[in-house]
PDB file of C-alpha atoms and ligand atoms in Angstrom:
ATOM      1  CA  MET A   1      -0.129   0.576  -0.295  1.00  0.00           C
ATOM      2  CA  PRO A   2       1.308   3.820  -0.620  1.00  0.00           C
ATOM      3  CA  THR A   3       2.335   5.774   2.504  1.00  0.00           C
ATOM      4  CA  VAL A   4       2.333   9.381   3.324  1.00  0.00           C
ATOM      5  CA  GLU A   5       4.766  10.459   5.220  1.00  0.00           C
ATOM      6  CA  THR A   6       3.325  12.778   8.274  1.00  0.00           C
ATOM      7  CA  VAL A   7       4.640  14.705  11.757  1.00  0.00           C
ATOM      8  CA  ARG A   8       3.790  11.391  13.319  1.00  0.00           C
ATOM      9  CA  GLY A   9       5.206   9.206  10.323  1.00  0.00           C
ATOM     10  CA  ALA A  10       3.757   7.378   7.590  1.00  0.00           C
ATOM     11  CA  VAL A  11       0.420   6.559   7.459  1.00  0.00           C
ATOM     12  CA  ASP A  12      -1.455   4.540   4.558  1.00  0.00           C
ATOM     13  CA  VAL A  13      -2.921   6.405   2.245  1.00  0.00           C
ATOM     14  CA  ALA A  14      -6.016   4.900   1.892  1.00  0.00           C
ATOM     15  CA  GLU A  15      -6.098   5.459   5.786  1.00  0.00           C
ATOM     16  CA  LEU A  16      -6.131   9.729   4.924  1.00  0.00           C
ATOM     17  CA  GLY A  17      -9.807  10.269   5.025  1.00  0.00           C
ATOM     18  CA  PRO A  18     -11.718  13.665   4.849  1.00  0.00           C
ATOM     19  CA  THR A  19      -8.366  16.013   3.935  1.00  0.00           C
ATOM     20  CA  LEU A  20      -8.296  19.710   4.459  1.00  0.00           C
ATOM     21  CA  MET A  21      -5.602  20.269   1.781  1.00  0.00           C
ATOM     22  CA  HIS A  22      -4.067  24.199   3.314  1.00  0.00           C
ATOM     23  CA  GLU A  23      -4.148  24.934   6.394  1.00  0.00           C
ATOM     24  CA  HIS A  24      -1.348  26.053   8.704  1.00  0.00           C
ATOM     25  CA  VAL A  25      -1.294  25.539  12.221  1.00  0.00           C
ATOM     26  CA  PHE A  26       0.585  28.522  12.848  1.00  0.00           C
ATOM     27  CA  PHE A  27       1.804  31.786  10.401  1.00  0.00           C
ATOM     28  CA  VAL A  28       5.270  32.837  12.704  1.00  0.00           C
ATOM     29  CA  GLY A  29       8.316  34.048  11.471  1.00  0.00           C
ATOM     30  CA  THR A  30      11.071  32.375  13.625  1.00  0.00           C
ATOM     31  CA  GLU A  31      13.626  35.833  13.213  1.00  0.00           C
ATOM     32  CA  TYR A  32      11.012  37.751  14.158  1.00  0.00           C
ATOM     33  CA  LEU A  33       9.403  35.701  16.472  1.00  0.00           C
ATOM     34  CA  GLN A  34      12.583  35.274  18.318  1.00  0.00           C
ATOM     35  CA  ASN A  35      13.551  39.333  18.034  1.00  0.00           C
ATOM     36  CA  TYR A  36      10.043  41.417  18.585  1.00  0.00           C
ATOM     37  CA  GLY A  37       7.730  38.579  20.008  1.00  0.00           C
ATOM     38  CA  SER A  38       8.009  39.474  23.060  1.00  0.00           C
ATOM     39  CA  GLY A  39       4.932  41.820  23.887  1.00  0.00           C
ATOM     40  CA  TRP A  40       2.388  39.213  21.440  1.00  0.00           C
ATOM     41  CA  TRP A  41       3.983  35.627  22.070  1.00  0.00           C
ATOM     42  CA  ASP A  42       3.377  33.625  25.092  1.00  0.00           C
ATOM     43  CA  GLU A  43       4.275  29.422  23.327  1.00  0.00           C
ATOM     44  CA  GLU A  44       2.744  27.516  26.421  1.00  0.00           C
ATOM     45  CA  GLU A  45      -0.759  29.186  25.191  1.00  0.00           C
ATOM     46  CA  ARG A  46      -0.527  29.222  21.418  1.00  0.00           C
ATOM     47  CA  VAL A  47       0.348  25.329  22.361  1.00  0.00           C
ATOM     48  CA  ALA A  48      -2.743  25.361  23.810  1.00  0.00           C
ATOM     49  CA  ASP A  49      -5.135  26.978  21.847  1.00  0.00           C
ATOM     50  CA  ALA A  50      -3.530  24.911  18.485  1.00  0.00           C
ATOM     51  CA  ILE A  51      -5.044  21.576  20.544  1.00  0.00           C
ATOM     52  CA  GLU A  52      -8.086  22.746  21.455  1.00  0.00           C
ATOM     53  CA  ARG A  53      -8.561  24.383  17.270  1.00  0.00           C
ATOM     54  CA  LEU A  54      -7.069  20.893  16.545  1.00  0.00           C
ATOM     55  CA  ARG A  55      -9.082  18.731  18.396  1.00  0.00           C
ATOM     56  CA  SER A  56     -11.900  20.474  17.426  1.00  0.00           C
ATOM     57  CA  VAL A  57     -12.136  20.255  13.493  1.00  0.00           C
ATOM     58  CA  ALA A  58     -10.867  16.611  14.576  1.00  0.00           C
ATOM     59  CA  ALA A  59     -14.174  15.982  16.076  1.00  0.00           C
ATOM     60  CA  ARG A  60     -16.195  17.219  13.077  1.00  0.00           C
ATOM     61  CA  GLY A  61     -14.874  14.519  11.243  1.00  0.00           C
ATOM     62  CA  VAL A  62     -11.296  16.291   9.489  1.00  0.00           C
ATOM     63  CA  ARG A  63      -8.609  12.974   9.492  1.00  0.00           C
ATOM     64  CA  THR A  64      -5.694  15.149   7.664  1.00  0.00           C
ATOM     65  CA  PHE A  65      -4.730  18.609   7.684  1.00  0.00           C
ATOM     66  CA  VAL A  66      -1.984  19.746   5.192  1.00  0.00           C
ATOM     67  CA  ASP A  67       0.422  22.449   6.286  1.00  0.00           C
ATOM     68  CA  PRO A  68       2.469  23.474   3.759  1.00  0.00           C
ATOM     69  CA  THR A  69       4.380  26.422   6.758  1.00  0.00           C
ATOM     70  CA  VAL A  70       7.794  26.485   4.599  1.00  0.00           C
ATOM     71  CA  TRP A  71      10.800  28.392   5.108  1.00  0.00           C
ATOM     72  CA  GLY A  72       9.372  32.000   4.978  1.00  0.00           C
ATOM     73  CA  GLY A  73       6.077  31.417   6.973  1.00  0.00           C
ATOM     74  CA  GLY A  74       8.301  29.948   9.980  1.00  0.00           C
ATOM     75  CA  ARG A  75       8.335  26.675   9.361  1.00  0.00           C
ATOM     76  CA  TYR A  76       9.145  25.795  12.926  1.00  0.00           C
ATOM     77  CA  ILE A  77       8.160  21.313  13.411  1.00  0.00           C
ATOM     78  CA  PRO A  78       9.767  20.823  17.241  1.00  0.00           C
ATOM     79  CA  ARG A  79       6.700  22.548  18.091  1.00  0.00           C
ATOM     80  CA  ILE A  80       4.908  21.910  15.997  1.00  0.00           C
ATOM     81  CA  GLN A  81       5.260  17.539  17.031  1.00  0.00           C
ATOM     82  CA  ARG A  82       4.918  19.036  20.397  1.00  0.00           C
ATOM     83  CA  ILE A  83       1.492  20.273  18.974  1.00  0.00           C
ATOM     84  CA  ASN A  84       0.511  16.430  16.802  1.00  0.00           C
ATOM     85  CA  GLU A  85       1.968  14.583  19.996  1.00  0.00           C
ATOM     86  CA  GLN A  86      -1.424  15.924  21.902  1.00  0.00           C
ATOM     87  CA  VAL A  87      -3.869  15.343  18.770  1.00  0.00           C
ATOM     88  CA  PRO A  88      -2.514  11.381  17.899  1.00  0.00           C
ATOM     89  CA  GLU A  89      -6.819  11.115  15.820  1.00  0.00           C
ATOM     90  CA  LEU A  90      -5.077  13.876  13.173  1.00  0.00           C
ATOM     91  CA  ASN A  91      -2.639  13.372  10.744  1.00  0.00           C
ATOM     92  CA  ILE A  92      -0.448  17.037  10.200  1.00  0.00           C
ATOM     93  CA  ILE A  93       1.718  16.847   6.740  1.00  0.00           C
ATOM     94  CA  ALA A  94       4.919  18.820   6.730  1.00  0.00           C
ATOM     95  CA  ALA A  95       6.198  20.631   3.358  1.00  0.00           C
ATOM     96  CA  THR A  96       9.454  21.870   1.969  1.00  0.00           C
ATOM     97  CA  GLY A  97      10.031  24.696  -0.639  1.00  0.00           C
ATOM     98  CA  TYR A  98      10.471  28.948   0.180  1.00  0.00           C
ATOM     99  CA  TYR A  99       7.918  31.157   0.596  1.00  0.00           C
ATOM    100  CA  HIS A 100       8.407  34.587  -0.872  1.00  0.00           C
ATOM    101  CA  TYR A 101       7.280  36.672  -3.465  1.00  0.00           C
ATOM    102  CA  THR A 102      10.012  38.324  -4.968  1.00  0.00           C
ATOM    103  CA  ASP A 103      13.059  36.361  -3.782  1.00  0.00           C
ATOM    104  CA  ALA A 104      14.965  33.441  -3.758  1.00  0.00           C
ATOM    105  CA  PRO A 105      17.216  32.906   0.143  1.00  0.00           C
ATOM    106  CA  ILE A 106      19.353  35.442   0.412  1.00  0.00           C
ATOM    107  CA  GLN A 107      22.084  31.970   2.115  1.00  0.00           C
ATOM    108  CA  PHE A 108      21.782  31.303  -1.950  1.00  0.00           C
ATOM    109  CA  SER A 109      22.637  34.162  -4.123  1.00  0.00           C
ATOM    110  CA  ASN A 110      25.819  33.252  -4.604  1.00  0.00           C
ATOM    111  CA  ARG A 111      25.754  29.438  -5.437  1.00  0.00           C
ATOM    112  CA  GLY A 112      23.581  27.850  -7.640  1.00  0.00           C
ATOM    113  CA  PRO A 113      23.817  27.510 -11.521  1.00  0.00           C
ATOM    114  CA  GLY A 114      25.355  30.696 -12.934  1.00  0.00           C
ATOM    115  CA  LEU A 115      26.977  31.780  -9.540  1.00  0.00           C
ATOM    116  CA  LEU A 116      29.497  32.669  -8.131  1.00  0.00           C
ATOM    117  CA  PHE A 117      29.519  29.704  -6.906  1.00  0.00           C
ATOM    118  CA  ASP A 118      28.904  27.749  -9.565  1.00  0.00           C
ATOM    119  CA  GLU A 119      26.487  24.413  -8.332  1.00  0.00           C
ATOM    120  CA  THR A 120      24.621  22.468  -9.953  1.00  0.00           C
ATOM    121  CA  PRO A 121      21.624  20.753  -9.687  1.00  0.00           C
ATOM    122  CA  ASP A 122      20.379  23.681  -7.779  1.00  0.00           C
ATOM    123  CA  PRO A 123      21.279  23.074  -4.211  1.00  0.00           C
ATOM    124  CA  LEU A 124      18.369  24.724  -3.436  1.00  0.00           C
ATOM    125  CA  GLY A 125      17.058  22.236  -4.542  1.00  0.00           C
ATOM    126  CA  ARG A 126      18.763  19.203  -3.102  1.00  0.00           C
ATOM    127  CA  GLU A 127      17.964  20.443   0.455  1.00  0.00           C
ATOM    128  CA  PHE A 128      14.203  20.332  -0.518  1.00  0.00           C
ATOM    129  CA  VAL A 129      15.171  16.568  -1.538  1.00  0.00           C
ATOM    130  CA  ARG A 130      16.165  16.221   1.914  1.00  0.00           C
ATOM    131  CA  ASP A 131      13.868  17.947   3.500  1.00  0.00           C
ATOM    132  CA  ILE A 132      11.567  14.490   1.233  1.00  0.00           C
ATOM    133  CA  ALA A 133      14.651  11.893   1.360  1.00  0.00           C
ATOM    134  CA  GLU A 134      16.029  12.063   4.912  1.00  0.00           C
ATOM    135  CA  GLY A 135      14.075  14.344   7.440  1.00  0.00           C
ATOM    136  CA  ILE A 136      13.591  18.040   8.345  1.00  0.00           C
ATOM    137  CA  ALA A 137      16.761  19.434  10.748  1.00  0.00           C
ATOM    138  CA  ASP A 138      17.227  16.485  13.030  1.00  0.00           C
ATOM    139  CA  THR A 139      12.759  16.177  13.699  1.00  0.00           C
ATOM    140  CA  GLY A 140      13.174  13.053  11.503  1.00  0.00           C
ATOM    141  CA  VAL A 141      10.112  14.314  10.234  1.00  0.00           C
ATOM    142  CA  ARG A 142       9.955  14.230   6.658  1.00  0.00           C
ATOM    143  CA  ALA A 143       8.435  16.963   3.707  1.00  0.00           C
ATOM    144  CA  ALA A 144       5.261  15.176   1.674  1.00  0.00           C
ATOM    145  CA  PHE A 145       4.878  18.109  -1.056  1.00  0.00           C
ATOM    146  CA  LEU A 146       6.966  20.894  -1.350  1.00  0.00           C
ATOM    147  CA  LYS A 147       5.982  24.938  -1.911  1.00  0.00           C
ATOM    148  CA  CYS A 148       6.352  27.591  -3.609  1.00  0.00           C
ATOM    149  CA  ALA A 149       5.122  31.121  -4.135  1.00  0.00           C
ATOM    150  CA  VAL A 150       3.635  33.036  -7.425  1.00  0.00           C
ATOM    151  CA  GLU A 151       2.404  36.225  -6.011  1.00  0.00           C
ATOM    152  CA  HIS A 152       3.070  38.593  -9.817  1.00  0.00           C
ATOM    153  CA  PRO A 153       2.259  37.889 -13.208  1.00  0.00           C
ATOM    154  CA  ASP A 154       5.681  39.075 -14.098  1.00  0.00           C
ATOM    155  CA  PRO A 155       7.796  36.894 -10.817  1.00  0.00           C
ATOM    156  CA  ALA A 156      11.381  38.052 -10.725  1.00  0.00           C
ATOM    157  CA  PRO A 157      14.106  36.156 -11.593  1.00  0.00           C
ATOM    158  CA  GLY A 158      14.520  34.941  -7.525  1.00  0.00           C
ATOM    159  CA  VAL A 159      11.033  33.523  -7.415  1.00  0.00           C
ATOM    160  CA  GLU A 160      11.763  31.635 -10.905  1.00  0.00           C
ATOM    161  CA  ARG A 161      14.384  29.950  -8.913  1.00  0.00           C
ATOM    162  CA  VAL A 162      12.951  28.867  -6.664  1.00  0.00           C
ATOM    163  CA  CYS A 163       9.718  27.731  -8.487  1.00  0.00           C
ATOM    164  CA  ARG A 164      12.647  25.523 -10.236  1.00  0.00           C
ATOM    165  CA  ALA A 165      13.896  23.970  -7.552  1.00  0.00           C
ATOM    166  CA  VAL A 166      10.543  22.725  -6.860  1.00  0.00           C
ATOM    167  CA  ALA A 167      10.220  21.344  -9.673  1.00  0.00           C
ATOM    168  CA  TYR A 168      13.680  19.477  -9.839  1.00  0.00           C
ATOM    169  CA  ALA A 169      13.062  18.358  -5.937  1.00  0.00           C
ATOM    170  CA  HIS A 170       9.483  17.101  -7.532  1.00  0.00           C
ATOM    171  CA  ARG A 171      10.950  14.750 -10.752  1.00  0.00           C
ATOM    172  CA  GLU A 172      13.875  13.568  -7.875  1.00  0.00           C
ATOM    173  CA  THR A 173      11.328  12.384  -5.197  1.00  0.00           C
ATOM    174  CA  GLY A 174       7.565  12.390  -6.652  1.00  0.00           C
ATOM    175  CA  ALA A 175       6.336  14.356  -4.132  1.00  0.00           C
ATOM    176  CA  PRO A 176       3.768  16.945  -5.316  1.00  0.00           C
ATOM    177  CA  ILE A 177       3.560  19.946  -5.004  1.00  0.00           C
ATOM    178  CA  THR A 178       0.988  22.988  -3.876  1.00  0.00           C
ATOM    179  CA  VAL A 179       1.307  26.862  -5.288  1.00  0.00           C
ATOM    180  CA  HIS A 180       0.603  29.899  -3.803  1.00  0.00           C
ATOM    181  CA  THR A 181      -0.895  32.024  -6.715  1.00  0.00           C
ATOM    182  CA  ASN A 182      -2.979  34.953  -6.743  1.00  0.00           C
ATOM    183  CA  ALA A 183      -5.833  34.185  -8.346  1.00  0.00           C
ATOM    184  CA  HIS A 184      -6.987  38.493  -9.721  1.00  0.00           C
ATOM    185  CA  ARG A 185      -3.190  38.602 -11.195  1.00  0.00           C
ATOM    186  CA  GLN A 186      -4.148  35.101 -12.895  1.00  0.00           C
ATOM    187  CA  THR A 187      -0.313  33.803 -12.188  1.00  0.00           C
ATOM    188  CA  GLY A 188      -1.675  30.189 -12.061  1.00  0.00           C
ATOM    189  CA  ARG A 189      -0.620  30.729 -16.110  1.00  0.00           C
ATOM    190  CA  TRP A 190       2.605  31.286 -15.286  1.00  0.00           C
ATOM    191  CA  VAL A 191       2.439  28.908 -12.543  1.00  0.00           C
ATOM    192  CA  VAL A 192       1.469  25.818 -15.176  1.00  0.00           C
ATOM    193  CA  ASP A 193       3.469  26.911 -18.861  1.00  0.00           C
ATOM    194  CA  LEU A 194       6.645  26.579 -16.127  1.00  0.00           C
ATOM    195  CA  LEU A 195       6.372  23.485 -13.894  1.00  0.00           C
ATOM    196  CA  ARG A 196       5.272  22.190 -17.648  1.00  0.00           C
ATOM    197  CA  ALA A 197       8.527  23.118 -19.192  1.00  0.00           C
ATOM    198  CA  GLU A 198       9.872  21.569 -16.403  1.00  0.00           C
ATOM    199  CA  HIS A 199       8.724  18.124 -17.017  1.00  0.00           C
ATOM    200  CA  ALA A 200       6.218  18.229 -13.524  1.00  0.00           C
ATOM    201  CA  ASP A 201       3.285  15.710 -13.514  1.00  0.00           C
ATOM    202  CA  LEU A 202       0.733  18.665 -13.373  1.00  0.00           C
ATOM    203  CA  THR A 203      -1.967  16.237 -11.957  1.00  0.00           C
ATOM    204  CA  LYS A 204      -0.137  16.440  -8.974  1.00  0.00           C
ATOM    205  CA  VAL A 205       0.372  20.373  -8.376  1.00  0.00           C
ATOM    206  CA  VAL A 206      -2.690  22.011  -7.117  1.00  0.00           C
ATOM    207  CA  ILE A 207      -2.500  26.094  -7.462  1.00  0.00           C
ATOM    208  CA  GLY A 208      -3.860  27.275  -4.029  1.00  0.00           C
ATOM    209  CA  HIS A 209      -6.491  29.911  -4.056  1.00  0.00           C
ATOM    210  CA  SER A 210      -7.792  29.465  -7.202  1.00  0.00           C
ATOM    211  CA  GLY A 211     -11.458  29.869  -5.393  1.00  0.00           C
ATOM    212  CA  ASP A 212     -10.458  33.758  -4.611  1.00  0.00           C
ATOM    213  CA  SER A 213     -11.227  34.051  -8.408  1.00  0.00           C
ATOM    214  CA  GLY A 214     -15.125  33.754 -10.247  1.00  0.00           C
ATOM    215  CA  ASP A 215     -13.742  33.149 -13.618  1.00  0.00           C
ATOM    216  CA  LEU A 216     -14.668  30.261 -15.138  1.00  0.00           C
ATOM    217  CA  ASP A 217     -12.528  30.632 -17.843  1.00  0.00           C
ATOM    218  CA  TYR A 218      -9.291  31.244 -16.095  1.00  0.00           C
ATOM    219  CA  LEU A 219      -9.879  27.941 -13.670  1.00  0.00           C
ATOM    220  CA  THR A 220     -11.390  25.733 -16.639  1.00  0.00           C
ATOM    221  CA  TRP A 221      -7.604  26.230 -18.447  1.00  0.00           C
ATOM    222  CA  LEU A 222      -6.012  25.703 -15.173  1.00  0.00           C
ATOM    223  CA  ALA A 223      -8.264  22.011 -14.412  1.00  0.00           C
ATOM    224  CA  ASP A 224      -8.021  21.628 -18.360  1.00  0.00           C
ATOM    225  CA  SER A 225      -3.812  21.701 -17.688  1.00  0.00           C
ATOM    226  CA  GLY A 226      -4.342  18.014 -15.566  1.00  0.00           C
ATOM    227  CA  ALA A 227      -3.844  20.523 -11.912  1.00  0.00           C
ATOM    228  CA  LEU A 228      -5.728  20.472  -9.034  1.00  0.00           C
ATOM    229  CA  LEU A 229      -7.651  23.825  -7.794  1.00  0.00           C
ATOM    230  CA  GLY A 230      -7.336  24.932  -4.293  1.00  0.00           C
ATOM    231  CA  MET A 231     -10.623  26.216  -3.314  1.00  0.00           C
ATOM    232  CA  ASP A 232      -8.898  26.508  -0.343  1.00  0.00           C
ATOM    233  CA  ARG A 233      -9.797  30.463   1.171  1.00  0.00           C
ATOM    234  CA  PHE A 234     -13.100  29.766   2.555  1.00  0.00           C
ATOM    235  CA  GLY A 235     -13.716  31.807   5.599  1.00  0.00           C
ATOM    236  CA  ILE A 236     -11.063  35.142   4.255  1.00  0.00           C
ATOM    237  CA  ASP A 237     -14.419  37.133   3.740  1.00  0.00           C
ATOM    238  CA  VAL A 238     -12.980  40.210   2.547  1.00  0.00           C
ATOM    239  CA  TYR A 239     -11.022  38.195  -1.012  1.00  0.00           C
ATOM    240  CA  ARG A 240     -14.140  36.023  -1.744  1.00  0.00           C
ATOM    241  CA  THR A 241     -18.181  35.844   0.302  1.00  0.00           C
ATOM    242  CA  THR A 242     -18.815  32.054   0.854  1.00  0.00           C
ATOM    243  CA  PRO A 243     -21.860  32.118  -1.249  1.00  0.00           C
ATOM    244  CA  GLU A 244     -19.768  33.242  -3.996  1.00  0.00           C
ATOM    245  CA  ARG A 245     -17.409  30.774  -3.602  1.00  0.00           C
ATOM    246  CA  VAL A 246     -20.156  27.837  -3.147  1.00  0.00           C
ATOM    247  CA  GLU A 247     -21.844  29.363  -6.423  1.00  0.00           C
ATOM    248  CA  THR A 248     -18.246  28.940  -8.555  1.00  0.00           C
ATOM    249  CA  ILE A 249     -17.408  25.706  -7.114  1.00  0.00           C
ATOM    250  CA  THR A 250     -20.874  24.209  -7.433  1.00  0.00           C
ATOM    251  CA  ALA A 251     -20.851  25.753 -11.790  1.00  0.00           C
ATOM    252  CA  LEU A 252     -17.276  23.228 -12.057  1.00  0.00           C
ATOM    253  CA  CYS A 253     -19.015  20.480 -10.581  1.00  0.00           C
ATOM    254  CA  GLU A 254     -21.610  20.643 -13.236  1.00  0.00           C
ATOM    255  CA  ARG A 255     -19.040  21.029 -15.906  1.00  0.00           C
ATOM    256  CA  GLY A 256     -17.730  18.143 -14.711  1.00  0.00           C
ATOM    257  CA  TYR A 257     -14.234  19.017 -12.531  1.00  0.00           C
ATOM    258  CA  ALA A 258     -14.808  17.511  -9.373  1.00  0.00           C
ATOM    259  CA  GLU A 259     -12.095  15.882  -9.723  1.00  0.00           C
ATOM    260  CA  ARG A 260     -10.546  18.610  -9.976  1.00  0.00           C
ATOM    261  CA  MET A 261     -11.077  20.138  -6.697  1.00  0.00           C
ATOM    262  CA  VAL A 262      -9.730  20.314  -3.618  1.00  0.00           C
ATOM    263  CA  LEU A 263     -10.498  22.577  -0.477  1.00  0.00           C
ATOM    264  CA  SER A 264      -9.604  24.410   2.332  1.00  0.00           C
ATOM    265  CA  HIS A 265      -9.395  27.581   4.212  1.00  0.00           C
ATOM    266  CA  ASP A 266      -5.728  28.488   4.604  1.00  0.00           C
ATOM    267  CA  ALA A 267      -6.774  29.230   7.650  1.00  0.00           C
ATOM    268  CA  MET A 268      -4.366  29.312  11.449  1.00  0.00           C
ATOM    269  CA  CYS A 269      -3.857  29.484  15.072  1.00  0.00           C
ATOM    270  CA  TRP A 270      -2.150  32.819  14.432  1.00  0.00           C
ATOM    271  CA  ILE A 271      -0.166  34.633  12.135  1.00  0.00           C
ATOM    272  CA  ASP A 272       1.943  37.709  12.186  1.00  0.00           C
ATOM    273  CA  TRP A 273       0.858  40.125   9.916  1.00  0.00           C
ATOM    274  CA  PHE A 274      -2.099  41.585  11.257  1.00  0.00           C
ATOM    275  CA  GLY A 275      -0.440  43.116  14.614  1.00  0.00           C
ATOM    276  CA  GLU A 276      -0.233  42.065  18.211  1.00  0.00           C
ATOM    277  CA  ASP A 277      -3.989  41.116  18.087  1.00  0.00           C
ATOM    278  CA  PHE A 278      -4.798  39.068  15.115  1.00  0.00           C
ATOM    279  CA  THR A 279      -7.332  36.861  16.846  1.00  0.00           C
ATOM    280  CA  GLY A 280      -9.651  40.102  17.900  1.00  0.00           C
ATOM    281  CA  MET A 281      -8.779  41.208  14.319  1.00  0.00           C
ATOM    282  CA  ARG A 282     -10.174  37.999  13.277  1.00  0.00           C
ATOM    283  CA  ASP A 283     -13.329  37.538  15.188  1.00  0.00           C
ATOM    284  CA  GLN A 284     -14.317  41.306  14.491  1.00  0.00           C
ATOM    285  CA  LEU A 285     -13.400  41.334  10.458  1.00  0.00           C
ATOM    286  CA  MET A 286     -13.249  37.611   9.566  1.00  0.00           C
ATOM    287  CA  PRO A 287     -15.614  35.532  11.942  1.00  0.00           C
ATOM    288  CA  ASN A 288     -15.890  32.503   9.726  1.00  0.00           C
ATOM    289  CA  TRP A 289     -11.704  32.082   9.068  1.00  0.00           C
ATOM    290  CA  HIS A 290     -11.465  29.020  11.172  1.00  0.00           C
ATOM    291  CA  TYR A 291     -10.782  25.373  10.824  1.00  0.00           C
ATOM    292  CA  GLU A 292     -14.181  23.774  11.182  1.00  0.00           C
ATOM    293  CA  HIS A 293     -16.057  26.423   8.728  1.00  0.00           C
ATOM    294  CA  ILE A 294     -16.540  23.780   5.870  1.00  0.00           C
ATOM    295  CA  HIS A 295     -17.890  21.581   7.700  1.00  0.00           C
ATOM    296  CA  ASN A 296     -20.284  24.020   9.468  1.00  0.00           C
ATOM    297  CA  ASP A 297     -21.086  25.696   6.598  1.00  0.00           C
ATOM    298  CA  VAL A 298     -19.696  25.210   3.378  1.00  0.00           C
ATOM    299  CA  LEU A 299     -20.715  21.852   2.738  1.00  0.00           C
ATOM    300  CA  PRO A 300     -24.530  22.371   4.093  1.00  0.00           C
ATOM    301  CA  ALA A 301     -24.460  24.790   1.438  1.00  0.00           C
ATOM    302  CA  LEU A 302     -22.981  22.822  -1.586  1.00  0.00           C
ATOM    303  CA  ARG A 303     -25.593  20.216  -0.652  1.00  0.00           C
ATOM    304  CA  GLU A 304     -28.444  22.730  -1.560  1.00  0.00           C
ATOM    305  CA  ALA A 305     -27.138  23.911  -4.017  1.00  0.00           C
ATOM    306  CA  GLY A 306     -27.308  20.398  -4.982  1.00  0.00           C
ATOM    307  CA  VAL A 307     -23.448  19.634  -5.311  1.00  0.00           C
ATOM    308  CA  SER A 308     -23.666  16.149  -4.891  1.00  0.00           C
ATOM    309  CA  GLU A 309     -22.534  13.966  -1.831  1.00  0.00           C
ATOM    310  CA  LYS A 310     -20.533  12.183  -4.600  1.00  0.00           C
ATOM    311  CA  ASP A 311     -18.489  14.727  -5.605  1.00  0.00           C
ATOM    312  CA  ILE A 312     -18.173  16.208  -2.366  1.00  0.00           C
ATOM    313  CA  ASP A 313     -16.849  13.279  -1.100  1.00  0.00           C
ATOM    314  CA  THR A 314     -13.904  13.369  -4.334  1.00  0.00           C
ATOM    315  CA  MET A 315     -12.932  16.946  -3.489  1.00  0.00           C
ATOM    316  CA  LEU A 316     -12.549  16.211   0.163  1.00  0.00           C
ATOM    317  CA  ILE A 317     -10.972  12.703   0.090  1.00  0.00           C
ATOM    318  CA  ASP A 318     -10.511  11.099  -3.250  1.00  0.00           C
ATOM    319  CA  ASN A 319      -8.705  14.402  -4.478  1.00  0.00           C
ATOM    320  CA  PRO A 320      -6.347  14.445  -1.609  1.00  0.00           C
ATOM    321  CA  ARG A 321      -5.804  10.281  -1.098  1.00  0.00           C
ATOM    322  CA  ARG A 322      -4.556  10.417  -5.101  1.00  0.00           C
ATOM    323  CA  TYR A 323      -2.595  13.828  -4.875  1.00  0.00           C
ATOM    324  CA  PHE A 324      -0.304  11.836  -2.086  1.00  0.00           C
ATOM    325  CA  THR A 325      -0.313   8.358  -3.834  1.00  0.00           C
ATOM    326  CA  ARG A 326       3.024   8.351  -5.140  1.00  0.00           C
TER     327      ARG A 326
HETATM  328 ZN1   ZN B   1      -1.129  29.441   3.205  1.00  0.00          ZN
END
């Protein structure tokens, strides 16, 4: 039986069950936290809050939580291990890659193809391979998928380099890919073209945040490439409301695209992008931006709109299983 690596070891892909394909436990810059976090970060309080929230979403029936937090988003696996130990009913899947909208890591600015220390393949991609094949640092946890971010339609050279390094690690290991894209700027088109040129298996690529768009021409163009559409920001109402997101998914299901969509919230217990009172801001401005919104509100709305139970299972169970089957 094919297995997938999780924070607590290998799991049979048939056991993944209902899966949220893009959530973060935390999105908190490690260097920022270490130097400027004393006013707003209490480690014990944040860990306890995460344990409570993950237990709660598991109690709603979610079995697997796919966390694309990588370098650039403050990935710190020991904290995730500590939390997952207290929520053994939930699989957490870790990622490798790099998250930045304009650059590659400065630590690699002198090493790599065509640079001062001319190395091929790109040592950045080799680090990603190591996270997948051997494990992340000395945690014993292996990453099971790759992540990069393409926010601008004409990406900077550093961003293109990261994407090519991700494609290299994908070819080497067979690990699938999730890309942060900007759906309004339709950056998924650039991603599909680049990954195709890099000989990636597009059926193992999630074009993240596609659900921020309602443009069916754009979405079907992406899906027809073989890629999966990340309908993964339920609860971020400031970008698109839940009824709008539900309407788009319903229209795509009617056209036979259930096999090309996955569902999630892109939520987190804490993110350091909104000042010191993140939870207060969330509760006031985006009260649905939490891990249970899909099970509480979105699935009933999809059923109401005529989406079949079979299509819901396809998006929530079958597509994630296929994505993680190597
Ligand atoms: Zn995200």
